[in-house]
Amino acid sequence: MTMKKALTIAGSDSSGGAGLQADLKTFQEYGVYGMTAVTTIVAMDPHNGWQHQVFPIEIDTIKAQLATIIEGVGVDAMKTGMLPTAEIVELAADTIKKYNLKNTVIDPVMVCKGADEVLYPDHAEAIRNSLTKVATVITPNLFEAGQLSGLGPIQTVDQMKEAAAIIHDLGAKYVLVKGGGKLEHKYAVDVLYDGKDFEILEGERIDTTYTHGAGCTYSSAITAELANGKTVKEAVYSAKKFITAAIRHSFPLNQYVGPTCHAALRLYE
């Protein structure tokens, strides 16, 4: 028996709900063998309101992990998550080009959930200039789409479309702008754009604050389905179903945060 293989270049979330932990759980649900190149370790202070503490990994350590995975094993699809410096963003882009990696999903993480300003100010520029060009799919949320497109705050589906078109022009083959629960709409709306057509994905709008790791989970579900041989559109629609179920069955971890349930589709639906 062989398994399809996926790589995530991402941060470690010590609480287990987001980052590479969310990616690996999602890959497993799709029957995909997951591998990780850790870019940063994120801890949370339980004595100070769950304040995030970010510890970047040395770039040579990241390069060694990537060589292990790509040269030593091989990958059918890959994704990026939190890339804490512009140098690491460039490394991810250069790695995709060097090895001619296919099925590349770029989750342009700019903030930890609950924050409202860019974690690393030079981040958006590095992603815009380097990583977007090598993306099979890029999956910005409303904030990230506003940063990448230069449009600023996005509040309507038309603005989501406008942002998607601008980001597509930067080089991404497909752009998925995620409205989720942040958009004022009766559904959880996402916009997928391939350079020609806009597709509106409407899912159940679930009234919960337990959405920690939702973006990571959505993008890793897309990655897993691409590894499994699905088209981009098939992968996105499958991932939308997966994340909707995961959020529907999300739960509180403590008084500060609640993650999605990665096994929800398998166990409860």
CSV table of N, CA and C in Angstrom, one decimal, residues 12-18 21 25 42-44 50 52 212 253-254 257 259:
chain,number,residue,atom,x,y,z
A,12,SER,N,4.2,25.7,14.7
A,12,SER,CA,3.6,24.7,15.7
A,12,SER,C,2.8,25.5,16.7
A,13,ASP,N,1.5,25.1,16.8
A,13,ASP,CA,0.6,25.7,17.8
A,13,ASP,C,0.6,24.7,19.0
A,14,SER,N,1.2,25.2,20.1
A,14,SER,CA,1.4,24.3,21.3
A,14,SER,C,0.0,23.8,21.8
A,15,SER,N,-1.0,24.6,21.6
A,15,SER,CA,-2.4,24.2,22.1
A,15,SER,C,-3.1,23.2,21.1
A,16,GLY,N,-2.5,23.0,20.0
A,16,GLY,CA,-2.9,21.9,19.1
A,16,GLY,C,-4.1,22.1,18.1
A,17,GLY,N,-4.6,23.4,18.2
A,17,GLY,CA,-5.8,23.6,17.3
A,17,GLY,C,-5.5,24.2,16.0
A,18,ALA,N,-4.4,24.8,15.8
A,18,ALA,CA,-4.1,25.5,14.5
A,18,ALA,C,-2.7,25.0,14.1
A,21,GLN,N,-0.3,21.3,13.6
A,21,GLN,CA,-1.1,20.3,14.3
A,21,GLN,C,-2.5,20.2,13.6
A,25,LYS,N,-3.7,16.7,11.4
A,25,LYS,CA,-5.0,16.1,11.7
A,25,LYS,C,-5.9,16.0,10.5
A,42,VAL,N,4.7,28.5,18.5
A,42,VAL,CA,3.8,29.5,19.2
A,42,VAL,C,3.3,28.9,20.5
A,43,ALA,N,3.6,29.6,21.6
A,43,ALA,CA,3.1,29.2,22.9
A,43,ALA,C,2.1,30.3,23.3
A,44,MET,N,1.3,30.0,24.3
A,44,MET,CA,0.3,31.0,24.8
A,44,MET,C,0.5,31.0,26.3
A,50,TRP,N,-3.8,34.3,27.7
A,50,TRP,CA,-3.6,33.5,26.5
A,50,TRP,C,-2.8,34.3,25.5
A,52,HIS,N,-0.1,35.4,23.0
A,52,HIS,CA,0.8,34.6,22.1
A,52,HIS,C,2.3,34.9,22.3
A,212,HIS,N,-10.8,28.4,16.3
A,212,HIS,CA,-9.4,28.4,16.3
A,212,HIS,C,-8.9,27.3,15.3
A,253,LEU,N,-11.7,24.7,24.4
A,253,LEU,CA,-10.5,24.0,24.9
A,253,LEU,C,-10.3,24.5,26.3
A,254,ASN,N,-10.5,25.8,26.5
A,254,ASN,CA,-10.4,26.4,27.9
A,254,ASN,C,-11.2,27.7,27.8
A,257,VAL,N,-10.1,29.8,24.3
A,257,VAL,CA,-10.1,29.4,22.9
A,257,VAL,C,-10.9,28.1,22.7
A,259,PRO,N,-11.1,25.1,19.4
A,259,PRO,CA,-10.7,24.7,18.0
A,259,PRO,C,-11.9,24.0,17.3
